[in-house]
Backbone as ProteinMPNN parsed JSONL, in Angstrom:
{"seq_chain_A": "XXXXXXXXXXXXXXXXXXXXXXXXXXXXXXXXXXXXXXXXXXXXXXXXXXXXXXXXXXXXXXXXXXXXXXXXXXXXXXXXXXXXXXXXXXXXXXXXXXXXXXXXXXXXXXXXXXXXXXXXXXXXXXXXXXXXXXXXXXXXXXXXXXXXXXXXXXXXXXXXXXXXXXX", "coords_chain_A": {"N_chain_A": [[-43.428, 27.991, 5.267], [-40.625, 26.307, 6.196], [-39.518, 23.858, 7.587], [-36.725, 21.719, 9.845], [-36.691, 18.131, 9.717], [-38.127, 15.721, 12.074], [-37.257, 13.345, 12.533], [-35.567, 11.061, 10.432], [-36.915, 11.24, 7.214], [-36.13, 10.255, 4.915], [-37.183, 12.453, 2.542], [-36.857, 14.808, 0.083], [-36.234, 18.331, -0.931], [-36.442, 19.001, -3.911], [-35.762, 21.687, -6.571], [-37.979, 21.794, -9.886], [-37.369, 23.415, -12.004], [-39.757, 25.305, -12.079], [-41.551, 24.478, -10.309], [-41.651, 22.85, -6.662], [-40.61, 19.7, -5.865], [-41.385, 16.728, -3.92], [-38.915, 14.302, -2.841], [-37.335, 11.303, -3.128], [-34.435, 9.715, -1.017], [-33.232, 7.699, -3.086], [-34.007, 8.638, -5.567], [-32.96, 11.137, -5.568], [-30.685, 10.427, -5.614], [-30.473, 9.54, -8.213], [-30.81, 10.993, -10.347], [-28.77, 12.53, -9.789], [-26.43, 11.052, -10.845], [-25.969, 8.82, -8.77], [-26.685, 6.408, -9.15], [-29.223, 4.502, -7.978], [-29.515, 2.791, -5.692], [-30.23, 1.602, -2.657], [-28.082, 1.772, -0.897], [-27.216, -0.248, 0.612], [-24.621, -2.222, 2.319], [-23.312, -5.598, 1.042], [-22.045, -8.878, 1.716], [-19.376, -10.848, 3.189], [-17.253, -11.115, 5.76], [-13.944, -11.656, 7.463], [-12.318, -11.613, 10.467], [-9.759, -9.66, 11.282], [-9.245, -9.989, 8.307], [-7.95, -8.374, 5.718], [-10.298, -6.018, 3.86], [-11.776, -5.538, 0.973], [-13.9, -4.277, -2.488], [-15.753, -6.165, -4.195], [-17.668, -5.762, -6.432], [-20.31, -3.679, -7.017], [-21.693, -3.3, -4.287], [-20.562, -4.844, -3.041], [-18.616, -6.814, -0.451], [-15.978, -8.071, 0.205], [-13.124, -10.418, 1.126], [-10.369, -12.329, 1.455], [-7.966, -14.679, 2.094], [-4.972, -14.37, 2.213], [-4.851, -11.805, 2.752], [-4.197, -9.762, 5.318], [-4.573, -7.822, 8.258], [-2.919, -6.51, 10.675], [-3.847, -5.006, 13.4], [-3.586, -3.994, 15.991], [-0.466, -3.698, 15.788], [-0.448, -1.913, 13.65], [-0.053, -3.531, 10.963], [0.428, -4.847, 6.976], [0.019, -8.05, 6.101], [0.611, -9.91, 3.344], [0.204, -13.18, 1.982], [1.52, -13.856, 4.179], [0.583, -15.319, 6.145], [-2.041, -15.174, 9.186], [-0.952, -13.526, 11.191], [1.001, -10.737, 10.432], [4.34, -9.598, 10.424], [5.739, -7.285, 10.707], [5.382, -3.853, 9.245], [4.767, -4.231, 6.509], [4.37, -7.078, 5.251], [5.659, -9.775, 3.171], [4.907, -12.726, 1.475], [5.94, -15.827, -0.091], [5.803, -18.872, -1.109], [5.306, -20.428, -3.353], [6.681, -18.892, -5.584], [9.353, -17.554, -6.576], [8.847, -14.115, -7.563], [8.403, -11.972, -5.407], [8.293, -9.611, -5.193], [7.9, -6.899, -7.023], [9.064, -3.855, -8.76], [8.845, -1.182, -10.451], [9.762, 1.262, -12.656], [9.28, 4.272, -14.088], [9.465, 4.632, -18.451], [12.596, 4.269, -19.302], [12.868, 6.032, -17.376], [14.795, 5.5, -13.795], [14.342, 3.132, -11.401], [14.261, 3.225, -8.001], [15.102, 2.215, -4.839], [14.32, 3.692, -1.869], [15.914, 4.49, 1.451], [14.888, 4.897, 4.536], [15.794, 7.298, 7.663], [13.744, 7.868, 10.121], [13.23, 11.411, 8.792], [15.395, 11.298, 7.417], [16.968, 10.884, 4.49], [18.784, 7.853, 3.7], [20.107, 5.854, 2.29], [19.924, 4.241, -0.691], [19.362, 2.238, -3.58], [19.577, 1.873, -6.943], [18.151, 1.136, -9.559], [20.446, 1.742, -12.691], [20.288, 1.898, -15.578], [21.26, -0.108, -18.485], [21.41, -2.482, -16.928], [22.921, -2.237, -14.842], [23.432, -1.298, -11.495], [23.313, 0.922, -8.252], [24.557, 1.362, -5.213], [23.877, 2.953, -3.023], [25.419, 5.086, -0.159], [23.896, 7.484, 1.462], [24.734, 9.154, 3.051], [27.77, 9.569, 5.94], [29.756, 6.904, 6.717], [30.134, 3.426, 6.187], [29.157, 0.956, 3.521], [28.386, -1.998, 3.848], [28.654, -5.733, 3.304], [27.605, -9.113, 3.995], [28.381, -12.611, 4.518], [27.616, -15.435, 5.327], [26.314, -14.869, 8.32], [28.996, -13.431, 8.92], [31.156, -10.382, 8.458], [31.951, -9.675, 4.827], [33.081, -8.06, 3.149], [33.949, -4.759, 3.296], [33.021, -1.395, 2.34], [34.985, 1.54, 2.764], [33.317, 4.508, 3.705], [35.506, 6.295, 2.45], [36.258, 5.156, 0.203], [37.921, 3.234, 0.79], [38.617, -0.269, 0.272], [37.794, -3.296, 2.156], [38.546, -6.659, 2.588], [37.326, -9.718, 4.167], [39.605, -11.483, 5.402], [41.421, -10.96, 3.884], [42.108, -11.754, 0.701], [42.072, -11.0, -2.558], [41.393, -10.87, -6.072], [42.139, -10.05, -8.604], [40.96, -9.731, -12.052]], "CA_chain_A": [[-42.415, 27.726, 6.271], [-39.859, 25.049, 5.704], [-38.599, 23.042, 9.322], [-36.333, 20.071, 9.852], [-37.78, 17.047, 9.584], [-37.749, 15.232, 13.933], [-37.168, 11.896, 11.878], [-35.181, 10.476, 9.15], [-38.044, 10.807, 6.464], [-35.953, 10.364, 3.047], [-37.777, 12.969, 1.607], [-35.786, 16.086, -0.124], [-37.328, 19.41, -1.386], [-35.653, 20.217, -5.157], [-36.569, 22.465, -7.57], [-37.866, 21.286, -10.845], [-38.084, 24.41, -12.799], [-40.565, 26.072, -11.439], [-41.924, 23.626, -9.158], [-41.018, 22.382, -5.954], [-41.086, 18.503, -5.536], [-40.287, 15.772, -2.355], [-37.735, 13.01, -3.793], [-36.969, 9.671, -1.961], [-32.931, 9.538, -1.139], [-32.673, 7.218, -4.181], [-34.787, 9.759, -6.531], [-31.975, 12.204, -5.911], [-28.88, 9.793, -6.043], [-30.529, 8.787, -9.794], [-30.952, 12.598, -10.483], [-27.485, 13.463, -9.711], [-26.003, 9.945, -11.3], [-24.986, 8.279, -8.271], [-26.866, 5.376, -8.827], [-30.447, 4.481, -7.199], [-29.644, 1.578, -4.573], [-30.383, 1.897, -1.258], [-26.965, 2.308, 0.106], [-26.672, -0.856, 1.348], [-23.611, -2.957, 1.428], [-23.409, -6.715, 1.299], [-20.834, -9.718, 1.683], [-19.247, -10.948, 4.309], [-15.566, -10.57, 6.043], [-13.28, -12.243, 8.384], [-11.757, -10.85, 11.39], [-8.647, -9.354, 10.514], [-8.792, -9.955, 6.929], [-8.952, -6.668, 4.752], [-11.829, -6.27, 2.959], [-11.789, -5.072, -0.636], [-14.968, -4.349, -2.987], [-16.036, -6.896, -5.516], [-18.323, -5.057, -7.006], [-20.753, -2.337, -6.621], [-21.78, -3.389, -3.379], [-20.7, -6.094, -2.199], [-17.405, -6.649, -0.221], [-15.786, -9.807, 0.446], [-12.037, -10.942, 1.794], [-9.437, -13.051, 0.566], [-7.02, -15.548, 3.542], [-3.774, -14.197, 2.071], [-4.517, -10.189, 2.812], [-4.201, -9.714, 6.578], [-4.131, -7.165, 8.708], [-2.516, -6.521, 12.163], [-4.569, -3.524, 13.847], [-2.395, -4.232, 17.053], [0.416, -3.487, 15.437], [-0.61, -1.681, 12.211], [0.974, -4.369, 9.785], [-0.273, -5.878, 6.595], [0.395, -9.078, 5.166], [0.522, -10.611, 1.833], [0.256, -14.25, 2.015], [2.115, -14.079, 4.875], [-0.346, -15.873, 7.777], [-3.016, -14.282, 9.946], [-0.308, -12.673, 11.901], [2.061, -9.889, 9.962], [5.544, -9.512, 11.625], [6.42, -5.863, 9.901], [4.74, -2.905, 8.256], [4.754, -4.972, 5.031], [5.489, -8.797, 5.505], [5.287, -10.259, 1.808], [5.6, -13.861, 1.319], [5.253, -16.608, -1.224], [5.587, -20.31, -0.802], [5.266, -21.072, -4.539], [7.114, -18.269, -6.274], [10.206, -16.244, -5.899], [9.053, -13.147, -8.287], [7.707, -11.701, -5.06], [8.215, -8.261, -5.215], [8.466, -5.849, -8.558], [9.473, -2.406, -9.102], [9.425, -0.484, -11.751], [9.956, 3.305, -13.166], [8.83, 5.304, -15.561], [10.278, 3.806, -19.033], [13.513, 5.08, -19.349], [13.488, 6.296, -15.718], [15.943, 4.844, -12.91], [13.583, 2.828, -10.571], [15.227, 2.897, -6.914], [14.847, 1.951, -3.156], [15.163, 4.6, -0.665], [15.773, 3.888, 3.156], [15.063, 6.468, 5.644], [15.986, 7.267, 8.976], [13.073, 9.157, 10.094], [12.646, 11.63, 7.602], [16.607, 11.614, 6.584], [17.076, 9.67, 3.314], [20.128, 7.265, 4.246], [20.519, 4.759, 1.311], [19.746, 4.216, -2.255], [19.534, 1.499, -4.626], [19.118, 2.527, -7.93], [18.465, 0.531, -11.308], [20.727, 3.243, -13.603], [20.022, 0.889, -16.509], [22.132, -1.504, -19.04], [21.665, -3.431, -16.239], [23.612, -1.755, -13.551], [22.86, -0.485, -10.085], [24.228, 1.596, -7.689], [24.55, 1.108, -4.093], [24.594, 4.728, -2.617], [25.249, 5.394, 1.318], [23.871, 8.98, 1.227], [25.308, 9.958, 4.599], [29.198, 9.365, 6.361], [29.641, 5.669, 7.03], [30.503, 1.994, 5.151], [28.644, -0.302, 3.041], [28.903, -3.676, 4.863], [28.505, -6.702, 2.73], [28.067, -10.088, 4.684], [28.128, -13.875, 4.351], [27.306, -16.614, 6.846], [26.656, -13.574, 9.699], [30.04, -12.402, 9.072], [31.416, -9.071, 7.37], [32.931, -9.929, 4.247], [33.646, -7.028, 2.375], [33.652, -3.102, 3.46], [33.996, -0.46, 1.012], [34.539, 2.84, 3.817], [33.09, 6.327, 3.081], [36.945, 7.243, 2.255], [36.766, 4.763, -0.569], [39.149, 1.991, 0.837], [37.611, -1.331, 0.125], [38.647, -3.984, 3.345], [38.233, -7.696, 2.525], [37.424, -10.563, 4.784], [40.282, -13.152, 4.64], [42.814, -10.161, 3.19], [42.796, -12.194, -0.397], [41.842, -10.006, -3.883], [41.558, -11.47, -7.42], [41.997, -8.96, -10.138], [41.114, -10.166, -13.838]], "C_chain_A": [[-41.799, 26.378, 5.991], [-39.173, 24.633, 7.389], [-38.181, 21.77, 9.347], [-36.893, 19.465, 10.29], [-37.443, 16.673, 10.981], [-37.353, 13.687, 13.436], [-36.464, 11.929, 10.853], [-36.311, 10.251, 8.391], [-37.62, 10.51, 5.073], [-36.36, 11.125, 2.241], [-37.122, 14.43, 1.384], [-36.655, 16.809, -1.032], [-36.169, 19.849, -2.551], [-36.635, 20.76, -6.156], [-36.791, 21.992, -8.973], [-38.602, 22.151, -12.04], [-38.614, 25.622, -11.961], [-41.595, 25.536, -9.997], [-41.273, 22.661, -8.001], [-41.439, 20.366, -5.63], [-40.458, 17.828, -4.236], [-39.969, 14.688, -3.509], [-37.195, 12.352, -2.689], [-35.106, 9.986, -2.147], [-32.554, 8.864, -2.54], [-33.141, 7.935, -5.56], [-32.928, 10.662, -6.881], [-30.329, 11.698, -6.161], [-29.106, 9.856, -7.52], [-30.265, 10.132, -10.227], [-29.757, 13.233, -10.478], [-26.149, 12.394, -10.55], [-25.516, 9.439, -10.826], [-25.651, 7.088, -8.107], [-28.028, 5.247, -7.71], [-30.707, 3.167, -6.013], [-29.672, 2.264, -3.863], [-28.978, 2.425, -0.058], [-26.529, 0.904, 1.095], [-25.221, -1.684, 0.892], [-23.665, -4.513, 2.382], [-22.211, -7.651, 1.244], [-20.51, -10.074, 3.08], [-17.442, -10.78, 4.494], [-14.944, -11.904, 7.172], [-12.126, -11.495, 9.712], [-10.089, -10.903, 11.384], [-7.93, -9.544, 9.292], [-8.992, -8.84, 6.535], [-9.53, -6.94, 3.714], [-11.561, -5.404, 1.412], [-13.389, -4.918, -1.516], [-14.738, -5.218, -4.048], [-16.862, -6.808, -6.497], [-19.195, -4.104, -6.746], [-21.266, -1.946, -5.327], [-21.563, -4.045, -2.501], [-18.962, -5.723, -2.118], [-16.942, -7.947, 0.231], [-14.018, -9.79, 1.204], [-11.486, -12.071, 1.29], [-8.696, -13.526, 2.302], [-5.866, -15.681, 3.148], [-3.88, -12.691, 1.926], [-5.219, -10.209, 4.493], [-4.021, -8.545, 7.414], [-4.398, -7.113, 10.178], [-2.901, -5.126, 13.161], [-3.849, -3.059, 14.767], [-1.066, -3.16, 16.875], [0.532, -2.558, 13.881], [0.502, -2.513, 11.048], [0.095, -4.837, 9.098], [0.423, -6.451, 6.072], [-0.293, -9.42, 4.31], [1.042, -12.009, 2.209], [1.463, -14.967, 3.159], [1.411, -14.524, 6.542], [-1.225, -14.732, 8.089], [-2.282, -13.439, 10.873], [1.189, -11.936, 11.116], [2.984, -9.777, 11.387], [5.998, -8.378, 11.057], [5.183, -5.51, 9.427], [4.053, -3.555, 7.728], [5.681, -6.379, 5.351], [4.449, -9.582, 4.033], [5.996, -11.844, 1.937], [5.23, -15.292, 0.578], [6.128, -17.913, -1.009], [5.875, -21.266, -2.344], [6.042, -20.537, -5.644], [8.446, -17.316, -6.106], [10.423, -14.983, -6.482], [7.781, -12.731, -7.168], [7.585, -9.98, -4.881], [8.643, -7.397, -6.669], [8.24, -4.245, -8.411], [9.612, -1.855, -10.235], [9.148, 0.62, -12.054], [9.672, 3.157, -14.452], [9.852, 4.69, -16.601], [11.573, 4.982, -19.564], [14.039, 6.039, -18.131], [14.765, 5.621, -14.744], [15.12, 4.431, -11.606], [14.54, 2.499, -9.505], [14.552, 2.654, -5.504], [14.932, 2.898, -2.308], [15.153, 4.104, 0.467], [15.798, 5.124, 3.668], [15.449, 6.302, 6.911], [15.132, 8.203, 9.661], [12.858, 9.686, 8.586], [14.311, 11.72, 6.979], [16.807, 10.029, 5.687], [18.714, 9.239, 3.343], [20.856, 6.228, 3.375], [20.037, 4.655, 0.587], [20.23, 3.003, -2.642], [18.854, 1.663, -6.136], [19.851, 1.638, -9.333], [19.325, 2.042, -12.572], [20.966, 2.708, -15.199], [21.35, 0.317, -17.018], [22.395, -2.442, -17.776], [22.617, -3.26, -14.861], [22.987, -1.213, -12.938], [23.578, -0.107, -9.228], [23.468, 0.786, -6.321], [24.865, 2.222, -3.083], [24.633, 4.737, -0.624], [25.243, 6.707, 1.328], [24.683, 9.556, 2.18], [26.65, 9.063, 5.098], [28.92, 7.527, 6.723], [30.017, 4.463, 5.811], [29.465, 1.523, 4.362], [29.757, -1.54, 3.377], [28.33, -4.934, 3.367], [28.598, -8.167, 3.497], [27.598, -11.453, 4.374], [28.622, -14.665, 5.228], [27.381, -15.989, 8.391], [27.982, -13.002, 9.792], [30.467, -11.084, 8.018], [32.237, -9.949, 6.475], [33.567, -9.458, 3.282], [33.099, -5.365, 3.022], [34.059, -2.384, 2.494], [33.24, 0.9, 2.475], [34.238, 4.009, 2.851], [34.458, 6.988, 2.765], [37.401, 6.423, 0.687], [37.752, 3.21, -0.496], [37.803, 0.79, 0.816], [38.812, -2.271, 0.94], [37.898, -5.732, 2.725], [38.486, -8.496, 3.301], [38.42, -11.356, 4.635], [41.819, -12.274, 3.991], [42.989, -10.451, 1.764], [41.84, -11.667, -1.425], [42.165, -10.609, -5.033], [41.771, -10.382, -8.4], [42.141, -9.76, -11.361], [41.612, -8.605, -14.386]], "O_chain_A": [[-42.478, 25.436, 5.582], [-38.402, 25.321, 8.057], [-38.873, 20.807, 9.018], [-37.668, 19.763, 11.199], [-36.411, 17.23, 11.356], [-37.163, 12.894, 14.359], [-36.652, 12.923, 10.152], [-36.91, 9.204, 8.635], [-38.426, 10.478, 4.143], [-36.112, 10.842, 1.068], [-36.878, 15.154, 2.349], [-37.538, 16.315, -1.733], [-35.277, 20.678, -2.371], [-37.789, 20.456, -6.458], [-35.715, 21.696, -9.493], [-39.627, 21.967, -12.697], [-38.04, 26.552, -11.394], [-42.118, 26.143, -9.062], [-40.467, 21.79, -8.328], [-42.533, 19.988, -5.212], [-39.431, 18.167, -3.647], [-40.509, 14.373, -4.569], [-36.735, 12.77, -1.626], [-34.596, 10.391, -3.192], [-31.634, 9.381, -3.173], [-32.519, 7.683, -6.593], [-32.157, 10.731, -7.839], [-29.312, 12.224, -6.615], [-28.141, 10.18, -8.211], [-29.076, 10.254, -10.521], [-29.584, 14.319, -11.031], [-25.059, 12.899, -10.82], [-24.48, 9.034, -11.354], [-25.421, 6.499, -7.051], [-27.86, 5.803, -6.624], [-31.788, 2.736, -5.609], [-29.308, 3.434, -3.978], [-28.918, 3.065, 0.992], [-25.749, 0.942, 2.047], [-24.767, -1.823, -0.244], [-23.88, -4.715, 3.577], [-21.246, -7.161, 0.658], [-21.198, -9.705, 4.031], [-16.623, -10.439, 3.641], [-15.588, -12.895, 7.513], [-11.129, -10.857, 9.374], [-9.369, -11.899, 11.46], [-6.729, -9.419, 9.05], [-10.001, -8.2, 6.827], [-9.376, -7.816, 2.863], [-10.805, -4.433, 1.444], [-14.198, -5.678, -0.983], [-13.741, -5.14, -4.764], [-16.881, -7.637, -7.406], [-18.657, -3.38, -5.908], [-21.384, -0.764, -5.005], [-22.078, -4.043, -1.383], [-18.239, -5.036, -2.84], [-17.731, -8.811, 0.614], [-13.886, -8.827, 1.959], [-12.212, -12.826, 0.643], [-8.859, -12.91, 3.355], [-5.304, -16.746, 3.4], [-3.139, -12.163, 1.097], [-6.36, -10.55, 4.806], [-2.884, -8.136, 7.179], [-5.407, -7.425, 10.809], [-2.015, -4.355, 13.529], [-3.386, -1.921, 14.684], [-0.763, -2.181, 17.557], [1.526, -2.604, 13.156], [1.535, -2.103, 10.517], [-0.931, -5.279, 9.615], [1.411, -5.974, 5.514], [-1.522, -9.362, 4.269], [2.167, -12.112, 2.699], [2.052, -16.047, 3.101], [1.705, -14.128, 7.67], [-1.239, -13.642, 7.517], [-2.949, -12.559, 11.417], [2.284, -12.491, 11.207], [2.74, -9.814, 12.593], [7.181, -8.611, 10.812], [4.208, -6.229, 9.204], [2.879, -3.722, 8.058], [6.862, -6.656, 5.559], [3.249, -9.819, 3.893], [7.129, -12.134, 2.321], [4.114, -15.765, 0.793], [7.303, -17.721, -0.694], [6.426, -22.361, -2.456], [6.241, -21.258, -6.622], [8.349, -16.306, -5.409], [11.512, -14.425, -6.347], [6.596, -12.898, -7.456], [6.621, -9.401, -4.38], [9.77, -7.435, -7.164], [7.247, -3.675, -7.96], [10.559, -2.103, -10.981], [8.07, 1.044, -11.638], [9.756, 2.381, -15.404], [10.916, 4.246, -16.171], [11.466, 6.116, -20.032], [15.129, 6.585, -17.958], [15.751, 5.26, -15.387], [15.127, 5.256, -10.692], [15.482, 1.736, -9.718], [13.393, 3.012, -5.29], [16.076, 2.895, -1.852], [14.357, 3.183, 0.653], [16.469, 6.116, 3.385], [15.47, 5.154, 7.355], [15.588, 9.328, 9.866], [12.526, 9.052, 7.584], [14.373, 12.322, 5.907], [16.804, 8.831, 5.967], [19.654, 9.996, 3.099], [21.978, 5.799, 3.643], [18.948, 5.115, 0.929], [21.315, 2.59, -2.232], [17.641, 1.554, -6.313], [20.957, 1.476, -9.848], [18.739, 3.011, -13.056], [21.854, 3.206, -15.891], [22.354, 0.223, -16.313], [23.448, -3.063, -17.637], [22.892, -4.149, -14.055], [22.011, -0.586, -13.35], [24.671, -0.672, -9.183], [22.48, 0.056, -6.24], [25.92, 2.34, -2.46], [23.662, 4.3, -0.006], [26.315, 7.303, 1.231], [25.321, 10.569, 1.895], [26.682, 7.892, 4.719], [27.786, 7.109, 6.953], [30.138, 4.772, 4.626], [28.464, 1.987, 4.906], [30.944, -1.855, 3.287], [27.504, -4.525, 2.551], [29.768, -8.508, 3.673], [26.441, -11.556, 3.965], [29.721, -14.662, 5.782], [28.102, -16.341, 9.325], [28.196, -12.14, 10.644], [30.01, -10.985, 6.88], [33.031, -10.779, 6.917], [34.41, -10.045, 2.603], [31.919, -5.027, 3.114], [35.102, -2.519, 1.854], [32.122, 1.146, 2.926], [34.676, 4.336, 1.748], [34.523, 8.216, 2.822], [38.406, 6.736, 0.049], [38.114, 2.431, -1.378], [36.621, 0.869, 1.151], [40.029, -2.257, 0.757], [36.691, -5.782, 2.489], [39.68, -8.549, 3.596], [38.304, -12.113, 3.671], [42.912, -12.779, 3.732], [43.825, -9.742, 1.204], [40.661, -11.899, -1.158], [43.344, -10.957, -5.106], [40.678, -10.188, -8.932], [43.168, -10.352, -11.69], [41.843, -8.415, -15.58]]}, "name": "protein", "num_of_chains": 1, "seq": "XXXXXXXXXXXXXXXXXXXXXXXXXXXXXXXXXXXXXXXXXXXXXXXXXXXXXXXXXXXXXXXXXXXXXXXXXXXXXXXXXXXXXXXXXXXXXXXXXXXXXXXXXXXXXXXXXXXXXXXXXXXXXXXXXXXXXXXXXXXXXXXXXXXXXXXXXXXXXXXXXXXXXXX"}
């Protein structure tokens, strides 16, 4: 007769052949190759830092990866309090964000509205990029809070000021 154990006893019934043996929890992790530690994990954390592994058991925290539970936001070197989703921010560097596609791909931005995809920026290489407004409406362009160029969904391009250079 075989009956569950009334206790956590660690001890597991496999077959070895022809014979039945008991095996300690870490017997059967080694046995299956998951490694014979105990299962514990060590390190320490900080309250509302995110935690990361540093190696096989141990976990530790870094005071430029933050997260806002509140608000589900994390930051990147952006304080103990994220203000967005994703609030990235660097103090010492201004190569703070990189993108990149498949080689020979067209690495791009999308914006959504919900689930409707509403804007595009798209590397389409030699160094050019588009500026797509998927759906009816302008691209706005502005400097010092004011508009200073529209190009409308009909094509007309409106300039601040009325004055146009052509080379």
């Amino acid at each position: 007769t075989i009956a569950n154990a009334t206790s956590d006893t660690d001890k597991f019934l496999v077959s070895d052949g022809r014979t039945i043996k008991y095996r300690t929890g870490a017997e059967v992790r080694s046995d299956i190759g998951a490694g014979t530690g105990d299962g514990t994990v060590t390190g320490t954390g900080s309250s509302a830092r995110v935690a990361f592994w540093n190696g096989y058991s141990n976990i530790t925290s870094d005071s430029v990866f933050y997260w806002n539970r509140n608000n589900n936001y994390l930051g990147i070197r952006a304080g103990s309090s994220p203000q967005s989703t994703l609030h990235v921010k660097s103090t010492t560097v201004d190569n703070i964000v990189r993108i990149v596609g498949a080689s020979g791909g067209k690495p791009q931005i999308n914006i959504y509205e919900g689930t409707n995809n509403v804007g595009r920026i798209t590397c389409t290489g030699a160094g050019s990029f588009d500026f797509s407004n998927l759906i009816s409406g302008n691209i706005n362009f502005f400097t010092g809070g004011s508009t200073s160029m529209t190009i409308a969904s009909n094509g007309t391009v409106n300039i601040a000021g009325g004055s146009l250079t052509l080379d």
